[in-house]
Coordinates of C-alpha atoms in Angstrom, one line a residue:
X1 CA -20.8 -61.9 48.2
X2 CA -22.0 -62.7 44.5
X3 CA -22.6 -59.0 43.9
X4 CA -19.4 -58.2 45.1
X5 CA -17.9 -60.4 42.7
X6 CA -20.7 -58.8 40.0
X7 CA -19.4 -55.1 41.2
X8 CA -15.5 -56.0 40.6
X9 CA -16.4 -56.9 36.9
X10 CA -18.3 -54.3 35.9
X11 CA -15.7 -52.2 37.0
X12 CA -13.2 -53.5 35.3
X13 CA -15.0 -54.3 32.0
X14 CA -16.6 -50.5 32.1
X15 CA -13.1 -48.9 32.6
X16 CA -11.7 -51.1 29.4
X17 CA -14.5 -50.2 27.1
X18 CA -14.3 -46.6 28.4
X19 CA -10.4 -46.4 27.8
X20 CA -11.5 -47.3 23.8
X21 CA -13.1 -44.0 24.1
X22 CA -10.3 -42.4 26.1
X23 CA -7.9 -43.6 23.3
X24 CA -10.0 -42.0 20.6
X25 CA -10.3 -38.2 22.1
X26 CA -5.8 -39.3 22.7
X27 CA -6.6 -39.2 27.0
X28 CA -4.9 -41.7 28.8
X29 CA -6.2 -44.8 30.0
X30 CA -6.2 -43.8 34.2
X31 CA -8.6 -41.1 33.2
X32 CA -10.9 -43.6 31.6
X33 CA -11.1 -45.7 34.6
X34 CA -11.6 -42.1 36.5
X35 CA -14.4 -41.5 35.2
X36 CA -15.9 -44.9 34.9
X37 CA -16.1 -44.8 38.6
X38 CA -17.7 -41.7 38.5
X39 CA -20.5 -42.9 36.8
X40 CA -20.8 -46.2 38.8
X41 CA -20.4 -44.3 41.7
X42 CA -23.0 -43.5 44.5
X43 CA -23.6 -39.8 42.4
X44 CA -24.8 -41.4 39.2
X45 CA -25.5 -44.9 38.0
X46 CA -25.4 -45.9 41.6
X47 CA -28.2 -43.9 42.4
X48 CA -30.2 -46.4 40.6
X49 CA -29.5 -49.0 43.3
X50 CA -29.6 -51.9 41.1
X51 CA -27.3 -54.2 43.1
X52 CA -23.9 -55.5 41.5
X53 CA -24.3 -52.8 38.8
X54 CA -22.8 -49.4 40.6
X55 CA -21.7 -48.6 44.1
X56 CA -25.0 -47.2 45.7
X57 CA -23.2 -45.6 48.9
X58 CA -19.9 -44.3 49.5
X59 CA -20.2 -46.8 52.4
X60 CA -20.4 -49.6 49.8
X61 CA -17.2 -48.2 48.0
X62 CA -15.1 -48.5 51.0
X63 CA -16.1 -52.0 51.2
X64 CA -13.4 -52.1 47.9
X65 CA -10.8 -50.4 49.9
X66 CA -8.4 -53.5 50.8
X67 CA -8.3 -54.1 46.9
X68 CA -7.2 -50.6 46.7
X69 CA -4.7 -50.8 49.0
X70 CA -3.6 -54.3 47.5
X71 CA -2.8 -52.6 43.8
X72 CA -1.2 -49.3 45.6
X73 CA 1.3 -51.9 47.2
X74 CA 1.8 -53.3 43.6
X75 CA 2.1 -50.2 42.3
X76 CA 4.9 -48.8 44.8
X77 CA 7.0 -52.5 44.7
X78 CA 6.9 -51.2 40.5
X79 CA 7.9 -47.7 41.3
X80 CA 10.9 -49.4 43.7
X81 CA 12.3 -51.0 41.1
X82 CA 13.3 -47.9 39.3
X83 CA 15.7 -47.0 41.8
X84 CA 18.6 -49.4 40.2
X85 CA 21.5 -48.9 41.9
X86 CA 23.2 -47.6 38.1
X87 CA 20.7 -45.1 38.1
X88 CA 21.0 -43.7 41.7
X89 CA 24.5 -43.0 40.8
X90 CA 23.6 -41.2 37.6
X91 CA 20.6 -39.3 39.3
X92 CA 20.1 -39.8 42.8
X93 CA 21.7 -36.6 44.5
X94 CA 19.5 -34.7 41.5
X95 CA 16.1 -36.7 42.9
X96 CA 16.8 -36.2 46.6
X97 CA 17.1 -32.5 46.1
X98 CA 14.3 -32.2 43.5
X99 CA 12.6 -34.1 45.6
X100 CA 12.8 -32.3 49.1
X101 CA 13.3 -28.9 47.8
X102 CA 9.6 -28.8 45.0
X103 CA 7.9 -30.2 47.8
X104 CA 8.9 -27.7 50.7
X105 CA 8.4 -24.8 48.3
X106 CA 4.8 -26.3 47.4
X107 CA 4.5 -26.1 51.2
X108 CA 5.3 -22.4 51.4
X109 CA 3.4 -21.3 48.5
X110 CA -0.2 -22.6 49.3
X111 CA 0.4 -21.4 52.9
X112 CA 1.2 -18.4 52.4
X113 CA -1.6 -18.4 50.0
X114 CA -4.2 -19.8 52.6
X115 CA -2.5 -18.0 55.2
X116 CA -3.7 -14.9 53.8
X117 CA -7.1 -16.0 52.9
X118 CA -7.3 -16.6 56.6
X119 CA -6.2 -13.1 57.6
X120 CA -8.1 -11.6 54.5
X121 CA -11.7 -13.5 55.9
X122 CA -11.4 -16.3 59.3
X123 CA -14.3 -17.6 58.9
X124 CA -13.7 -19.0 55.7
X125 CA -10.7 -21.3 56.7
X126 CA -9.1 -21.6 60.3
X127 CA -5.5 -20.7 60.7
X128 CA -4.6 -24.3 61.6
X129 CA -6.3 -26.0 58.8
X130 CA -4.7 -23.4 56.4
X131 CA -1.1 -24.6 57.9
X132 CA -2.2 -28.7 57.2
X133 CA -3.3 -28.2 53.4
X134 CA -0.1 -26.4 52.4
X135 CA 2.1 -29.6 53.8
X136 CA -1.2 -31.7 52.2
X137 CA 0.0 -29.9 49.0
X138 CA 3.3 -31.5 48.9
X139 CA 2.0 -35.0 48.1
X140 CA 2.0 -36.3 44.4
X141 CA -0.1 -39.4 43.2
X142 CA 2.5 -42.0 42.0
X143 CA 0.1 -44.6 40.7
X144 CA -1.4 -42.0 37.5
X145 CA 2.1 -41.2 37.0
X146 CA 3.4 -44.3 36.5
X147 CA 0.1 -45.6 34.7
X148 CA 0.9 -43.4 32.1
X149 CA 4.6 -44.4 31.8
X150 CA 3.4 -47.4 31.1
X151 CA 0.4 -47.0 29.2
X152 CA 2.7 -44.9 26.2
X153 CA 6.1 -46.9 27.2
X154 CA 7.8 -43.1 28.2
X155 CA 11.4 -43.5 28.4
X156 CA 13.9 -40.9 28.8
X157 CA 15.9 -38.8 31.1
X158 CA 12.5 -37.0 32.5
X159 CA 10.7 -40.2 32.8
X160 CA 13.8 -41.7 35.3
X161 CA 13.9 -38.6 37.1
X162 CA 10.3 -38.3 37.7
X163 CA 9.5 -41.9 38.8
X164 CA 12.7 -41.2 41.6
X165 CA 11.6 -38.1 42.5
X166 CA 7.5 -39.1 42.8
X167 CA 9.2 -42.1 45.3
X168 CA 11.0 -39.3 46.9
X169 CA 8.1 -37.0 47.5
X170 CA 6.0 -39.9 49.8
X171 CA 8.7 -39.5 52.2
X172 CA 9.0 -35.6 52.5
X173 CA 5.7 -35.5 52.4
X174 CA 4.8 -37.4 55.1
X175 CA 7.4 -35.4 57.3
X176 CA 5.9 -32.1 56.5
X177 CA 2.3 -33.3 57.0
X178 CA 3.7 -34.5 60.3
X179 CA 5.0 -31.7 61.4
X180 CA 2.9 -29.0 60.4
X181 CA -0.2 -30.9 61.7
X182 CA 1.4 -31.2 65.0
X183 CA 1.6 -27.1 65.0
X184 CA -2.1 -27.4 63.6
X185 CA -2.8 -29.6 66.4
X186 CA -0.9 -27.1 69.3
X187 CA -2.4 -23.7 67.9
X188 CA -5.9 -25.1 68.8
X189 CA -4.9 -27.0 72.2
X190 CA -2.5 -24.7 73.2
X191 CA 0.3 -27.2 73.8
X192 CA 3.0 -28.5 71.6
X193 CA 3.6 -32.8 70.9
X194 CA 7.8 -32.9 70.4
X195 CA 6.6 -36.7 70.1
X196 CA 4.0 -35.6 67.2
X197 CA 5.6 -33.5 65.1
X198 CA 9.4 -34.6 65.3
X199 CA 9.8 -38.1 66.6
X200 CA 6.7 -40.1 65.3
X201 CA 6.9 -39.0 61.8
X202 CA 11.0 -40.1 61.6
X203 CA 10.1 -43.3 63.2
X204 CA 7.5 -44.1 60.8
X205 CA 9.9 -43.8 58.1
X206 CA 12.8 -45.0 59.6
X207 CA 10.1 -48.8 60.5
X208 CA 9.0 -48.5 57.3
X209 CA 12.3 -48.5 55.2
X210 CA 13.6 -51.3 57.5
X211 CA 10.6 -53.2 57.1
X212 CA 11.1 -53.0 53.5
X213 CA 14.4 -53.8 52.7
X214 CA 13.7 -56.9 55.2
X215 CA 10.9 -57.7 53.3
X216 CA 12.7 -57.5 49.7
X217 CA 16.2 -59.7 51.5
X218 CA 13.8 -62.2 52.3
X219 CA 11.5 -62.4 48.9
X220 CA 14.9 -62.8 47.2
X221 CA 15.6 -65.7 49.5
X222 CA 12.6 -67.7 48.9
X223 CA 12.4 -66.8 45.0
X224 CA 16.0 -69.3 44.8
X225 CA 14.1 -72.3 46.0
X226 CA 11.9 -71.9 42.9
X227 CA 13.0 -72.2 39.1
X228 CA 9.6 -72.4 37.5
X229 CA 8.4 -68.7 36.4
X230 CA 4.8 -69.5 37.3
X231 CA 5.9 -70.6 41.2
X232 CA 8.2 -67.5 41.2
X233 CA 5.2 -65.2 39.8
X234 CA 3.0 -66.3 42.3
X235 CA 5.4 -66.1 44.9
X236 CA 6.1 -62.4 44.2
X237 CA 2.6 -61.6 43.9
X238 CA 2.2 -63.2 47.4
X239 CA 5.1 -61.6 48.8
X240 CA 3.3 -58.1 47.7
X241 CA 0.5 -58.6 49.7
X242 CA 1.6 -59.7 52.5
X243 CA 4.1 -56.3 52.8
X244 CA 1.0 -54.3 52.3
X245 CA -0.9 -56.3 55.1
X246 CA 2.4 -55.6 57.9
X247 CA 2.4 -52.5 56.5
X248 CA -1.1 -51.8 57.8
X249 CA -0.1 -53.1 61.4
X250 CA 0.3 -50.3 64.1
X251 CA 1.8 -50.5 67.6
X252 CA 2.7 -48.1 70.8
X253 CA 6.5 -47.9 72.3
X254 CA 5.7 -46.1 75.3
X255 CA 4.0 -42.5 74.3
X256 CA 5.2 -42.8 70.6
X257 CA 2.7 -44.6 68.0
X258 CA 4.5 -46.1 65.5
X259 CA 3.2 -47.4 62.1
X260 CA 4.4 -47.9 58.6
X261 CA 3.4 -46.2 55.0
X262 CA 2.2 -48.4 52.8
X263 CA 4.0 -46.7 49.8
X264 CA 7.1 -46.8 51.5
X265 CA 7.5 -50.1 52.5
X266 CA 6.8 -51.8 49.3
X267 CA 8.6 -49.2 47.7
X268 CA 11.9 -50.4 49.3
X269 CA 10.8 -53.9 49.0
X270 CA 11.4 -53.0 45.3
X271 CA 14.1 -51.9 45.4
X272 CA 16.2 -54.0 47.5
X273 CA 14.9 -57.1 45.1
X274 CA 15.9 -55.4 42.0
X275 CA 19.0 -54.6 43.2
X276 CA 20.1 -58.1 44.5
X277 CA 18.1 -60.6 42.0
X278 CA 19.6 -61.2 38.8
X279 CA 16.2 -62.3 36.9
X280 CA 14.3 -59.4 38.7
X281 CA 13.5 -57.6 35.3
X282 CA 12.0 -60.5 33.8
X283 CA 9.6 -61.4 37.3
X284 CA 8.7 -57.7 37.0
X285 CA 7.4 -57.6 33.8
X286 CA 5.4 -60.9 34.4
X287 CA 4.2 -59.6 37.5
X288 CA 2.9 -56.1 36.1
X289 CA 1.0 -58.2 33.8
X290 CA -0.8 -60.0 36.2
X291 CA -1.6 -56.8 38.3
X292 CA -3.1 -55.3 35.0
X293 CA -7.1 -55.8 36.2
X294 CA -6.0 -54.7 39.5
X295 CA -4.7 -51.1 39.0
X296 CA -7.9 -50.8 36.6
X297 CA -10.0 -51.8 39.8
X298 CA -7.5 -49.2 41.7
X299 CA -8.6 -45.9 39.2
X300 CA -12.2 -47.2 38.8
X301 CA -12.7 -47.3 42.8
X302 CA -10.7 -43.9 43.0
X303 CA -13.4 -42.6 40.6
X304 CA -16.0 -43.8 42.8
X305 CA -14.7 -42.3 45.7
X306 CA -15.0 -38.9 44.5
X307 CA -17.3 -37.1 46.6
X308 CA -19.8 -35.1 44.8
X309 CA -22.0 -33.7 47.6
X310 CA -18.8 -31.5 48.2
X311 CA -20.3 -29.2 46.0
X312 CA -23.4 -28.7 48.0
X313 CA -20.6 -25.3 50.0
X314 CA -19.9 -22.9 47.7
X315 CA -16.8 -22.2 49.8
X316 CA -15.5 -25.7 49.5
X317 CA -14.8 -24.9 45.2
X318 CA -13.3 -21.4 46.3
X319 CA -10.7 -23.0 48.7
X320 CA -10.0 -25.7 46.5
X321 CA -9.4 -23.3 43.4
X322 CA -7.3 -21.2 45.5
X323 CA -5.6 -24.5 46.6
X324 CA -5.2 -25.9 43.0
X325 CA -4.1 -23.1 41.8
X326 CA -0.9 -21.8 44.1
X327 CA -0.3 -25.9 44.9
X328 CA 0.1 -26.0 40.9
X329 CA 2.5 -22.9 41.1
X330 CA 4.3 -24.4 44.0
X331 CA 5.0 -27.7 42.0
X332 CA 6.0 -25.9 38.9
X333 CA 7.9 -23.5 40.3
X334 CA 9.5 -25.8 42.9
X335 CA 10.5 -28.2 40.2
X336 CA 12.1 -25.5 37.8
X337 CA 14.2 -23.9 41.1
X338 CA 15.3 -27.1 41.9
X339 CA 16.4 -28.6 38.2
X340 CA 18.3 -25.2 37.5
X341 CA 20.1 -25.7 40.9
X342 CA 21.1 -29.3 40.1
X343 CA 21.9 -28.5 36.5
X344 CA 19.1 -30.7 35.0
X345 CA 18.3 -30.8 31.4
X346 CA 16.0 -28.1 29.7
X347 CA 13.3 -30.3 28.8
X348 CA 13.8 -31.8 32.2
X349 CA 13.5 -28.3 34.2
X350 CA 10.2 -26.6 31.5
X351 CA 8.3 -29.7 32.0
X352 CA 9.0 -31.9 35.2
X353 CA 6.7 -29.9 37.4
X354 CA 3.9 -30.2 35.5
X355 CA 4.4 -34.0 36.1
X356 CA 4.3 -33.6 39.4
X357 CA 0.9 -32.9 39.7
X358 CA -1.5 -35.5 40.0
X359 CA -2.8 -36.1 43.7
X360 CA -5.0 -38.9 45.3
X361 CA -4.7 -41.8 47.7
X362 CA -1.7 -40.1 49.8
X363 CA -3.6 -36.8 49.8
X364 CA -6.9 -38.4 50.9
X365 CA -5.1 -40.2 54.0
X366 CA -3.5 -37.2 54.9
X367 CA -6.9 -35.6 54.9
X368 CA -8.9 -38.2 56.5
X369 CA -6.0 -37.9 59.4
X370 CA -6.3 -33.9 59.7
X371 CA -10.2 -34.1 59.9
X372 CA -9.5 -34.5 64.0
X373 CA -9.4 -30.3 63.5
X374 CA -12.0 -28.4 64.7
X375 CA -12.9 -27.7 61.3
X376 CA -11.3 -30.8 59.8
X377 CA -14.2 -31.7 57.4
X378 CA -13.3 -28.8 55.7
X379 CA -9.9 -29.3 54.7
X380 CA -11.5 -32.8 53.9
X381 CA -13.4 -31.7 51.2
X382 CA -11.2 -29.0 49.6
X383 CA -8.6 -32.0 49.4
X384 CA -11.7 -34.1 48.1
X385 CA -12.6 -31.0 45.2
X386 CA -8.5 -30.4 44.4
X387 CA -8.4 -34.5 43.7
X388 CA -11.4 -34.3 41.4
X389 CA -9.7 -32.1 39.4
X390 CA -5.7 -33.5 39.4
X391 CA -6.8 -36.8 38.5
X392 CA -9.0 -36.2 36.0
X393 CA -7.1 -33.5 34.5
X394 CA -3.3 -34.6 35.2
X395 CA -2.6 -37.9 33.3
X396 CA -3.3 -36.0 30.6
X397 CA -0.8 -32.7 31.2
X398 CA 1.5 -35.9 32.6
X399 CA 1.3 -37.0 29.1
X400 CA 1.8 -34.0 27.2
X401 CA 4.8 -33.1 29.3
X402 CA 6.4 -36.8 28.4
X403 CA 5.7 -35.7 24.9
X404 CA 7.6 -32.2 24.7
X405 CA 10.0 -34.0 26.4
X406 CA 10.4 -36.4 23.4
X407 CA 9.9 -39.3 25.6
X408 CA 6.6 -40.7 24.1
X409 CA 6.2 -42.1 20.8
X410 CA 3.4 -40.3 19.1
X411 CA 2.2 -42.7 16.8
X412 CA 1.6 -44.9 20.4
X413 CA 2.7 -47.6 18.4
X414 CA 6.2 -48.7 19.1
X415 CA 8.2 -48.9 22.2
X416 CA 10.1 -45.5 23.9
X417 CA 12.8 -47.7 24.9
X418 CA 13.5 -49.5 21.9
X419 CA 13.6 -45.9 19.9
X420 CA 16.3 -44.8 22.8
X421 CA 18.1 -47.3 22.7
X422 CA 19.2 -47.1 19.0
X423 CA 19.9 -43.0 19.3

């Protein structure tokens, strides 16, 4: 257990010294941590197998896991709170059809892309797992979005739009993974799941939104009994992880398994809290605080999870480019389609997609469910190669994008919101 202990800080005191040097070659902070765990991972400095100082096995890394799902559940209750009820009426039919249309044309493009790799040559990629990683595609990592709001204190139009519209994305996402891996699923069995593909995937959604907004009714309840910001930090912090822990529970009614996403739950816990607590702004910002170490443990394990033996099929890097490259189009393409019909900004339509593209821990789930293909390790490790990439590389276009924008301070120095709030 002491090495445990050893292992968690290291990681977190590696990813801080490494974001000095992040900060110095102007990358943000998540890719710091990023890379810190892909030196302490099982590929590198874990290969020395000095205990406490590395993870030595991927095994070892998903001992860390529940951490990671702690901070995601921190991370989505954040996100939640964005969606104020003020700003749904500004923005909220423009983020539900941002939302739902980028991620369906994501969908189309890489499958007609992987589609015809298929036809082109079969035995490089199956017909069924071409289907799942276009829907795979659709997801977008809303933790190393929002770390970089926070890290440079982005404010703006774009910034508002984007946090809605990442929340947004979990949801359609989840649908189209649903349903196109039930097709996946009936193309290699030869029988169709009405249960799969339709029913299990609204349920899930429809348990976990309920879930949530009982879950953020009920924090608000028990936050009145307490005046002191200390009990009601601690509360809140509490509250969090126990939502993530139901959140993990599963359960049959009849022939249909129903479960809950993490992201969404705590998500709507969020935002039913904001919404109906008065001192909600002020409990946030405490509580980000405190979660700081924690979504630096997040990245760093993320880092460390990145599979390196991948590499070891040359066709693995040729999917994945091929993947990276039309799901890139999809998002930027999708996004741009999208703002023009809704009558977004300029800045908003030439630089939201780009935004949109960091993937991880939604992805990775997705994948870990679709490797019950025939060829399911595959699509694995393409998703595995395309993450490598997205989170490594996207913060930083995330950044840049916030900065054409005009919604980052260049000089990193002073606060976004107050500098928009005297324009």
């Amino acid at each position: 257990m002491e090495m445990h202990l050893l292992c968690v800080a290291v990681c977190i005191i590696g990813g801080l010294l490494m974001s000095r040097v992040a900060k110095k070659l102007s990358l943000p902070a998540v890719t710091a941590y990023l890379i810190t765990g892909l030196l302490l991972g099982p590929f590198c400095i874990g290969r020395l197998n000095i205990a406490g100082f590395g993870f030595q096995s991927l095994v070892q890394v998903e001992e860390f896991s529940i951490l990671s799902q702690a901070a995601l559940g921190f991370i989505a209750f954040a996100i939640g709170n964005e969606f104020r009820l003020d700003q749904l009426k500004k923005m909220g039919n423009q983020a539900i059809t941002i939302g739902i249309l980028q991620a369906v044309i994501t969908t189309f493009v890489v499958d007609v892309a992987l589609i015809t790799l298929h036809i082109i040559n079969p035995h490089i990629l199956s017909l069924p797992s071409a289907i799942t990683l276009g829907a795979i595609a659709a997801a977008t990592a809303p933790a190393a979005t929002l770390m970089v709001v926070r890290q440079y204190k982005a404010d703006g139009p774009l910034t508002k739009l984007l946090l809605l519209v990442v929340a947004i994305d979990d949801a359609v996402g989840l649908v189209l993974f649903s349903a196109s891996f039930g097709i996946a699923r009936a193309l290699e069995q030869g029988s169709v799941s009405i249960i799969g593909i339709i029913v299990e995937p609204i349920v899930e959604i429809v348990l976990s939104l309920v879930l949530g907004a009982v879950m953020g009714f009920l924090l608000y309840w028990l936050e009145r009994f307490f005046n002191s910001r200390s009990k009601r930090l601690a509360l809140s912090t509490s509250f969090v992880l126990l939502t993530v822990g139901l959140s993990m529970l599963e359960f049959k009614i009849g022939p249909v398994n129903c479960s809950f996403s993490l992201l969404l739950v705590c998500m709507m816990t969020g935002t039913v809290f904001c919404n109906i607590c008065d001192f909600s702004e002020e409990l946030m910002e405490r509580v980000d605080r405190w979660t700081a170490p924690l979504n630096i443990l997040f990245f760093v394990i993320s880092g460390a999870e990145l599979n390196l033996a991948i590499f070891g099929n040359p066709m693995v890097p040729l999917v994945g480019i091929i993947f990276i490259i039309f799901r890139s189009l999809g998002k930027y393409f999708g996004a741009d389609v999208s703002c023009r019909m809704t009558h977004c900004d300029e800045k908003i339509t030439k630089n939201l997609g780009i935004t949109l593209l960091p993937q991880a821990g939604v992805a990775l789930g997705m994948a870990q469910t679709a490797s019950l293909l025939s060829d399911g390790a595959t699509v694995r490790n393409v998703v595995l190669f395309a993450v490598l990439v997205y989170e490594l590389v996207g913060p930083m276009l995330t950044k840049q994008a916030l900065m054409r924008a005009g919604e980052i301070n260049p000089d990193e120095k002073t606060s976004a919101r107050v500098a928009n709030q005297t324009k």
